[in-house]
mmCIF file of C-alpha atoms in Angstrom:
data_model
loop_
_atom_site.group_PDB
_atom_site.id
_atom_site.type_symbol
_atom_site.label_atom_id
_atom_site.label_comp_id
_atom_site.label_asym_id
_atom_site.label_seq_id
_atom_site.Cartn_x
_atom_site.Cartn_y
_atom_site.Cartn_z
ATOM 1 C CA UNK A 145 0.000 0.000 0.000
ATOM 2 C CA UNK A 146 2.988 2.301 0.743
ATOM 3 C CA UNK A 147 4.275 1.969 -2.830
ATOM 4 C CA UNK A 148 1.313 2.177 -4.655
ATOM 5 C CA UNK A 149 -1.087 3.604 -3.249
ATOM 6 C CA UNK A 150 -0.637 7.407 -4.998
ATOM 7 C CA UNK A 151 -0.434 5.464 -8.325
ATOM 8 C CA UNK A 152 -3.530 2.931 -7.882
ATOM 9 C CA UNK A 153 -4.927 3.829 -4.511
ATOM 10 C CA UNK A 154 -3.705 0.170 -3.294
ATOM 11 C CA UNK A 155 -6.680 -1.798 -4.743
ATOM 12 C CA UNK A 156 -6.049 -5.169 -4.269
ATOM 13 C CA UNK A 157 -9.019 -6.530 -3.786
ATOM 14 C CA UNK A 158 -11.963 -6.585 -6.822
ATOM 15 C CA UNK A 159 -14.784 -6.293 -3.367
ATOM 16 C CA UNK A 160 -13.396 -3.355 -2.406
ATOM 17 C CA UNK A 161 -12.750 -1.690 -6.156
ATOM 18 C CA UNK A 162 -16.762 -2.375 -6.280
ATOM 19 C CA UNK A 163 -17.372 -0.859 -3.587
ATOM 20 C CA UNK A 164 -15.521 2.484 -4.096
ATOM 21 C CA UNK A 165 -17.147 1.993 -7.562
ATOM 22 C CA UNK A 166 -20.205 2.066 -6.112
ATOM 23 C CA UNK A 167 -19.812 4.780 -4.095
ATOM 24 C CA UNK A 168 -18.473 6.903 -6.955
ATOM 25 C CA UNK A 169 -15.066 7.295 -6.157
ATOM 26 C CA UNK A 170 -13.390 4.953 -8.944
ATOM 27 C CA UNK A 171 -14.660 5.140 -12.219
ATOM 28 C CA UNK A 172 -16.530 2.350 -13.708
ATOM 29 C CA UNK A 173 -14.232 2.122 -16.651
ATOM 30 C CA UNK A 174 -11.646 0.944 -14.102
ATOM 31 C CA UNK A 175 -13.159 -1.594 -12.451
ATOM 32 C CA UNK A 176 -12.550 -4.928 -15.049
ATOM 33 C CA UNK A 177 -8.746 -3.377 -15.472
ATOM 34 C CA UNK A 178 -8.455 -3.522 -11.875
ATOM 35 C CA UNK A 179 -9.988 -7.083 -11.097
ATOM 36 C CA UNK A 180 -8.056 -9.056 -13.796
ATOM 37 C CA UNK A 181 -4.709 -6.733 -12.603
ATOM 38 C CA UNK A 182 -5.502 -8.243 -9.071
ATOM 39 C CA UNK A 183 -6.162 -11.474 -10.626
ATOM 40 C CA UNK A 184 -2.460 -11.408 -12.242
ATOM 41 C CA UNK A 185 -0.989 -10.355 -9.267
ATOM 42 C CA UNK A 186 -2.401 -13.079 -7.359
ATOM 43 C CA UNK A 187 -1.727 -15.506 -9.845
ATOM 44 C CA UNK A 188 2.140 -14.437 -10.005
ATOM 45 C CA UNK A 189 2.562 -14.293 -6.563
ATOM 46 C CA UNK A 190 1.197 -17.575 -5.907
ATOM 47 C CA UNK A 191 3.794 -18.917 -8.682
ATOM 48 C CA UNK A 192 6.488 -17.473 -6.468
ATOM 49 C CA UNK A 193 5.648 -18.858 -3.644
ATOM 50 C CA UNK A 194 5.281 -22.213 -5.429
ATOM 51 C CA UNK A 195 8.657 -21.975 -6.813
ATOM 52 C CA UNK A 196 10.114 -20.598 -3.539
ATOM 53 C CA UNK A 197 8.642 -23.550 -1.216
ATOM 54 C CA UNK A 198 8.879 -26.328 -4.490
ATOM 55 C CA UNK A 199 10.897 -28.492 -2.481
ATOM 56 C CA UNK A 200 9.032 -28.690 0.650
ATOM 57 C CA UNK A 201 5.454 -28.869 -1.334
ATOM 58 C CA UNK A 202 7.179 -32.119 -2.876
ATOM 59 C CA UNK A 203 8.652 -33.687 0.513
ATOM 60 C CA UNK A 204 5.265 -33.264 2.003
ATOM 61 C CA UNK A 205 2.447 -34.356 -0.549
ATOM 62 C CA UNK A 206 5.263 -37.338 -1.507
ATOM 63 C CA UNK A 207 5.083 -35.362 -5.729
ATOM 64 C CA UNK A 208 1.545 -36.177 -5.101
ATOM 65 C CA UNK A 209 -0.681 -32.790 -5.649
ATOM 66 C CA UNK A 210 -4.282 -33.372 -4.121
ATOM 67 C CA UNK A 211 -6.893 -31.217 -2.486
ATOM 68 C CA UNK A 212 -7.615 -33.889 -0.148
ATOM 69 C CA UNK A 213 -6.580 -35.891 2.373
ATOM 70 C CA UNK A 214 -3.605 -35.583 5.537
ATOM 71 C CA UNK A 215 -0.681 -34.536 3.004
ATOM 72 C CA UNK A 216 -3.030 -32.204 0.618
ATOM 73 C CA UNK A 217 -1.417 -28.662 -0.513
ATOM 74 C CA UNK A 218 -4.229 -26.982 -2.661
ATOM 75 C CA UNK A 219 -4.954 -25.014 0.788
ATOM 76 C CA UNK A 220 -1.584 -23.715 0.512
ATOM 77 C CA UNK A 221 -2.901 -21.211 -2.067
ATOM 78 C CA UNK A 222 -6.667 -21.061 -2.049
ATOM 79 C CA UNK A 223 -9.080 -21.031 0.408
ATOM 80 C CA UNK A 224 -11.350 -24.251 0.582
ATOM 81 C CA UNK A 225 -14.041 -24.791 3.243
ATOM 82 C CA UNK A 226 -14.246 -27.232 6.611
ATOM 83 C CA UNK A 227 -15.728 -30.145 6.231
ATOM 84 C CA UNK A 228 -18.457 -29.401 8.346
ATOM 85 C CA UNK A 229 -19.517 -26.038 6.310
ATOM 86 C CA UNK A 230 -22.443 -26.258 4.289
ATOM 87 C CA UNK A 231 -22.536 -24.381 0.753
ATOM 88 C CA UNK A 232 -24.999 -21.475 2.204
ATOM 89 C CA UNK A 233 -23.293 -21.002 5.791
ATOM 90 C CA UNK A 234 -20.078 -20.762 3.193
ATOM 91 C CA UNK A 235 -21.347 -18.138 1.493
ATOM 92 C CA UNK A 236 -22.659 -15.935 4.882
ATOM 93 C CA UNK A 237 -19.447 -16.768 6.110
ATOM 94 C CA UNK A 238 -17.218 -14.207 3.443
ATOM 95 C CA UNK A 239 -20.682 -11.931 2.916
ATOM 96 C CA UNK A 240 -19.887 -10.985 6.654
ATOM 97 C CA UNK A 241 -16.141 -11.226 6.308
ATOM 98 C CA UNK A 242 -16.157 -9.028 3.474
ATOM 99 C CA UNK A 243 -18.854 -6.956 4.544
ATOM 100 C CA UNK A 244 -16.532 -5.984 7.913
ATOM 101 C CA UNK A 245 -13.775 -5.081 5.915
ATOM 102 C CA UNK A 246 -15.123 -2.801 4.273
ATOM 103 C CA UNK A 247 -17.112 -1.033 7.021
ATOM 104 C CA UNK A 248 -13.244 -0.683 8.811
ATOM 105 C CA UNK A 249 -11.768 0.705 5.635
ATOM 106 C CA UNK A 250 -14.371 3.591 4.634
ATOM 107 C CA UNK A 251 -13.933 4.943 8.128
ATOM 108 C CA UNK A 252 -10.061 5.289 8.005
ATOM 109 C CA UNK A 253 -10.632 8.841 6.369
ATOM 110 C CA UNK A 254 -13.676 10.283 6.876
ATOM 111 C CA UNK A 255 -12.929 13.263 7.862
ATOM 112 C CA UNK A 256 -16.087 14.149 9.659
ATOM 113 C CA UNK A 257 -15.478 11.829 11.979
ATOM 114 C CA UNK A 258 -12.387 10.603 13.228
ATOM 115 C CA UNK A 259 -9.960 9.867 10.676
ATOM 116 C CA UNK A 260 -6.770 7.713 10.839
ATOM 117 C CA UNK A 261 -3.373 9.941 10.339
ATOM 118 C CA UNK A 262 -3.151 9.244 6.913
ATOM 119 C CA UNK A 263 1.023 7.618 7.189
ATOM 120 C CA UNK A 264 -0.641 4.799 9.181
ATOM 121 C CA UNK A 265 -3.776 3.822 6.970
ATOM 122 C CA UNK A 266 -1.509 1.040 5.736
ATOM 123 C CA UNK A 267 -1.012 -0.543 8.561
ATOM 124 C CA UNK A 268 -4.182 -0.102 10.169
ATOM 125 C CA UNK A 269 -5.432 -2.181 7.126
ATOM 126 C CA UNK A 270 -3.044 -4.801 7.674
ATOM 127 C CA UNK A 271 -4.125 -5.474 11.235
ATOM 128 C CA UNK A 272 -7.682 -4.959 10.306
ATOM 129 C CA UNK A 273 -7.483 -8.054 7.476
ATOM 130 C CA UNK A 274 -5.010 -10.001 9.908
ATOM 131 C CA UNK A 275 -7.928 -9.876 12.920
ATOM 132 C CA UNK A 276 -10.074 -10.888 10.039
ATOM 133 C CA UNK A 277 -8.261 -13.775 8.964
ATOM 134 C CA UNK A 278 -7.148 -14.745 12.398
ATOM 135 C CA UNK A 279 -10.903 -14.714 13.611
ATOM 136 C CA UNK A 280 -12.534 -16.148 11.052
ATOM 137 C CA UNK A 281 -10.384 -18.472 8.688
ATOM 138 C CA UNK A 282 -11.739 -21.658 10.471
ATOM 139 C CA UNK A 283 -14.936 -22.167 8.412
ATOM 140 C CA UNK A 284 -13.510 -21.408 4.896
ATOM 141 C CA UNK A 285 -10.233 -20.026 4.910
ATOM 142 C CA UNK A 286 -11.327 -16.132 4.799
ATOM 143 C CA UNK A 287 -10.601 -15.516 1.675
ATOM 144 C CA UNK A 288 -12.928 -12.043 1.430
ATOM 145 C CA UNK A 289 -11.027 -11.277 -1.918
ATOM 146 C CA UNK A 290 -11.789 -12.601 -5.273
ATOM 147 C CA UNK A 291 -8.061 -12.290 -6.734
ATOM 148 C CA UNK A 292 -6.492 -13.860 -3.497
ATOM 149 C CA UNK A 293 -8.195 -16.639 -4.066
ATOM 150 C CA UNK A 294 -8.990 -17.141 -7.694
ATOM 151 C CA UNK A 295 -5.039 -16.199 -8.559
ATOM 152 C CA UNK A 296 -3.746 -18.634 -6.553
ATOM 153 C CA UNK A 297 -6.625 -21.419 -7.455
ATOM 154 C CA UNK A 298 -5.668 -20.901 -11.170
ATOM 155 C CA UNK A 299 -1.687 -21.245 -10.192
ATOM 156 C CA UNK A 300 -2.625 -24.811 -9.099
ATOM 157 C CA UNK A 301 -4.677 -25.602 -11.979
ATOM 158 C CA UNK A 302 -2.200 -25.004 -14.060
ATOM 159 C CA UNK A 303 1.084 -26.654 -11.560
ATOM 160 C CA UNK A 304 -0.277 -29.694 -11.230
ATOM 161 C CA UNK A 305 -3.492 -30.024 -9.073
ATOM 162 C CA UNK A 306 -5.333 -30.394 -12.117
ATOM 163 C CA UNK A 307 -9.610 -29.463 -12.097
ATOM 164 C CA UNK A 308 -10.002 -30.894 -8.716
ATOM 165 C CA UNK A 309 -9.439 -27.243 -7.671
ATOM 166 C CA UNK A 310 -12.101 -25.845 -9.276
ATOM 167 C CA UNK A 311 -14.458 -29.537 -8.845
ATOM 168 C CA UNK A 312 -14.071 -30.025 -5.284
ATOM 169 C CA UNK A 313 -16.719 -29.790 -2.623
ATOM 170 C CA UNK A 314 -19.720 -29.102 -4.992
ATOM 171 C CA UNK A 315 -17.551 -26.220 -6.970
ATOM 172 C CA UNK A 316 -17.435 -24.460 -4.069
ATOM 173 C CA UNK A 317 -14.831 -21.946 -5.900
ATOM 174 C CA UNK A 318 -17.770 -19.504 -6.794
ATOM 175 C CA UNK A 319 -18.338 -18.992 -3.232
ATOM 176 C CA UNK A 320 -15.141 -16.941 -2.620
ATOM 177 C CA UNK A 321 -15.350 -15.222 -6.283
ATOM 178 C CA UNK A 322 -19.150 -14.069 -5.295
ATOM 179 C CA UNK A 323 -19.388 -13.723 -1.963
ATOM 180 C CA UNK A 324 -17.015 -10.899 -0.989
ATOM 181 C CA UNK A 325 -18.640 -8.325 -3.821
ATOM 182 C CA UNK A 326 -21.483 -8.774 -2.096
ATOM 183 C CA UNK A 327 -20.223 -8.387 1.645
ATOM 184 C CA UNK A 328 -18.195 -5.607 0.048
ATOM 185 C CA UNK A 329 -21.326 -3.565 -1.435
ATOM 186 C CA UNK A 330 -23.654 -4.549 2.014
ATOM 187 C CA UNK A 331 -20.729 -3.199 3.807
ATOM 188 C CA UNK A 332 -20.837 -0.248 2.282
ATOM 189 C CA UNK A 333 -24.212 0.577 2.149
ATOM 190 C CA UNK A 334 -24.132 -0.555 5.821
ATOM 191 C CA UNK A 335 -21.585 2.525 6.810
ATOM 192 C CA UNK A 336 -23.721 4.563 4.361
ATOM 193 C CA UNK A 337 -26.861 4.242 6.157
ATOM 194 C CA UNK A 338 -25.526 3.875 9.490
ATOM 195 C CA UNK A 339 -22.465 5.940 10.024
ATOM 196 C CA UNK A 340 -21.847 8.470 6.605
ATOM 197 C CA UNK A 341 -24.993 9.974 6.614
ATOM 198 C CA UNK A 342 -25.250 11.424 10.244
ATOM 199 C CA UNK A 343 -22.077 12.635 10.555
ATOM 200 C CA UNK A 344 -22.224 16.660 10.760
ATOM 201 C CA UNK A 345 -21.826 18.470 7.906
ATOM 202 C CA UNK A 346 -18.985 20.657 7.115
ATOM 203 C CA UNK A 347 -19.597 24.656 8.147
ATOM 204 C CA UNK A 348 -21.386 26.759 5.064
ATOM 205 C CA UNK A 349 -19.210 29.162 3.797
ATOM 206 C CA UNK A 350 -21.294 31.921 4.479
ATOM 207 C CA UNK A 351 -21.173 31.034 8.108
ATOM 208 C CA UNK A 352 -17.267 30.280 7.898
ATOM 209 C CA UNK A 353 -17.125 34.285 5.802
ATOM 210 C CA UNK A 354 -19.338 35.841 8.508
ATOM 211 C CA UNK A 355 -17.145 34.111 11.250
ATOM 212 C CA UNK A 356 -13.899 35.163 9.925
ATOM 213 C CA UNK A 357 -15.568 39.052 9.486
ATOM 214 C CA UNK A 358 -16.398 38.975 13.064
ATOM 215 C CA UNK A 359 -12.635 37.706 13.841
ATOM 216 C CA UNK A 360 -11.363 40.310 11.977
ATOM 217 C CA UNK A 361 -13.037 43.405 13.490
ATOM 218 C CA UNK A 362 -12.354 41.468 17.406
ATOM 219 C CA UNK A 363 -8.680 41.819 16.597
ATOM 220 C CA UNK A 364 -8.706 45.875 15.282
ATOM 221 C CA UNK A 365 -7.686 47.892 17.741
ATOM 222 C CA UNK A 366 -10.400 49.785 19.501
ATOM 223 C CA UNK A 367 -9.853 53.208 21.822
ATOM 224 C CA UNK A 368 -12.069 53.836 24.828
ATOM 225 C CA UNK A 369 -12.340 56.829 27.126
ATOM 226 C CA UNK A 370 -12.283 56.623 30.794
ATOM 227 C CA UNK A 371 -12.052 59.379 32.938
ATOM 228 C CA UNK A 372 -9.544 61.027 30.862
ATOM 229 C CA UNK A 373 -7.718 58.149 30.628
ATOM 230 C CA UNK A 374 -6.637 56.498 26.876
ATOM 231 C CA UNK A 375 -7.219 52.377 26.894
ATOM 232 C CA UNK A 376 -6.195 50.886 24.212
ATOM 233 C CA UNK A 377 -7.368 46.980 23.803
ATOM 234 C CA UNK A 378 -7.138 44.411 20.883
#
């Protein structure tokens, strides 16, 4: 986020290009040249790590690439849900994920409220998806991004895993592709309704002009007379 975010404005994540899309503050235009950039950089990433950790992949699965079983790796890279998750609690499961997110992120800098100094937004964000991921990874892996998981989940299609990535668990790979733009866009319209618009509005700047008239005359000097004696105030 440091390096790019005066370039891109950090997007990383298709949920939360939507919802800024949404909200009007990134052009539609951008929004498919954003997702498949995401994508890539997922998808790249993931083939580093792959090639980094190649050996150890290898020593554990025994060269056999699987998405199940005790010595499985596909979870190195994509997200893939508990075996006790059903396909709908799956889905409410990154709609909430996602949907917290994004109610952290829009109030970072609002600045009728109580923004975050802008040199730490960064790493405010990184705790923020860390707690996230920390609290709720157990039932599907918390994936509440599109390109994290769909990059990655295409790395192993192609290195190996074969379709079983996409196959497995009654195809639940649409779950993490769908369900964060939706969290993402209920998130937002959940700090819209409940947070953005009753925050006070800014002073009108006929109030601010009167103000500062008022300010100006308090500071002339002023004489004043008493009993012959000159008192001069400011």
């Amino acid at each position: 986020m440091y390096l790019t975010k005066n370039i891109s404005g950090a997007h990383f994540n298709p949920a939360v290009t939507l919802s800024f899309c949404v909200l009007g503050q990134v052009p539609w235009g951008k929004l498919v040249p954003y997702c498949l950039s995401q994508v890539l950089g997922a998808y790249l990433a993931s083939g580093l790590v792959y090639l980094v950790y190649y050996d150890a992949i290898m020593e554990f699965s025994g060269g056999v690439l699987t998405v199940y079983g005790p010595n499985e790796t596909a979870s190195i890279f994509a997200t893939y849900p508990s075996e006790y998750m059903t396909l709908g609690r799956s889905f409410l499961d990154q709609v909430v994920g996602t949907g917290m997110l994004m109610l952290c992120i829009l109030s970072l800098e609002e600045k009728r409220n109580t923004p975050a100094p802008s040199e730490l937004i960064p790493a405010i964000v990184a705790v923020i998806v860390l707690g996230i991921s920390m609290s709720m990874s157990a039932n599907c892996g918390a994936a509440i991004n599109p390109a994290r998981d769909l990059g990655p989940r295409l790395l192993t299609l192609t290195a190996g895993w074969g379709t079983e990535v996409f196959t497995c668990y009654n195809y639940w790979f649409w779950v993490p592709l769908v369900a964060p733009l939706i969290g993402g866009v209920i998130g937002t319209f959940i700090y819209l309704f409940f947070i953005h618009w009753h925050l006070p509005d800014p002073d009108p700047p006929e109030r601010l002009s009167s103000l500062s008239t008022i300010s100006d005359k308090i500071k002339q000097p002023c004489t004043m007379w008493n009993n012959g004696v000159e008192l001069k105030a400011a």
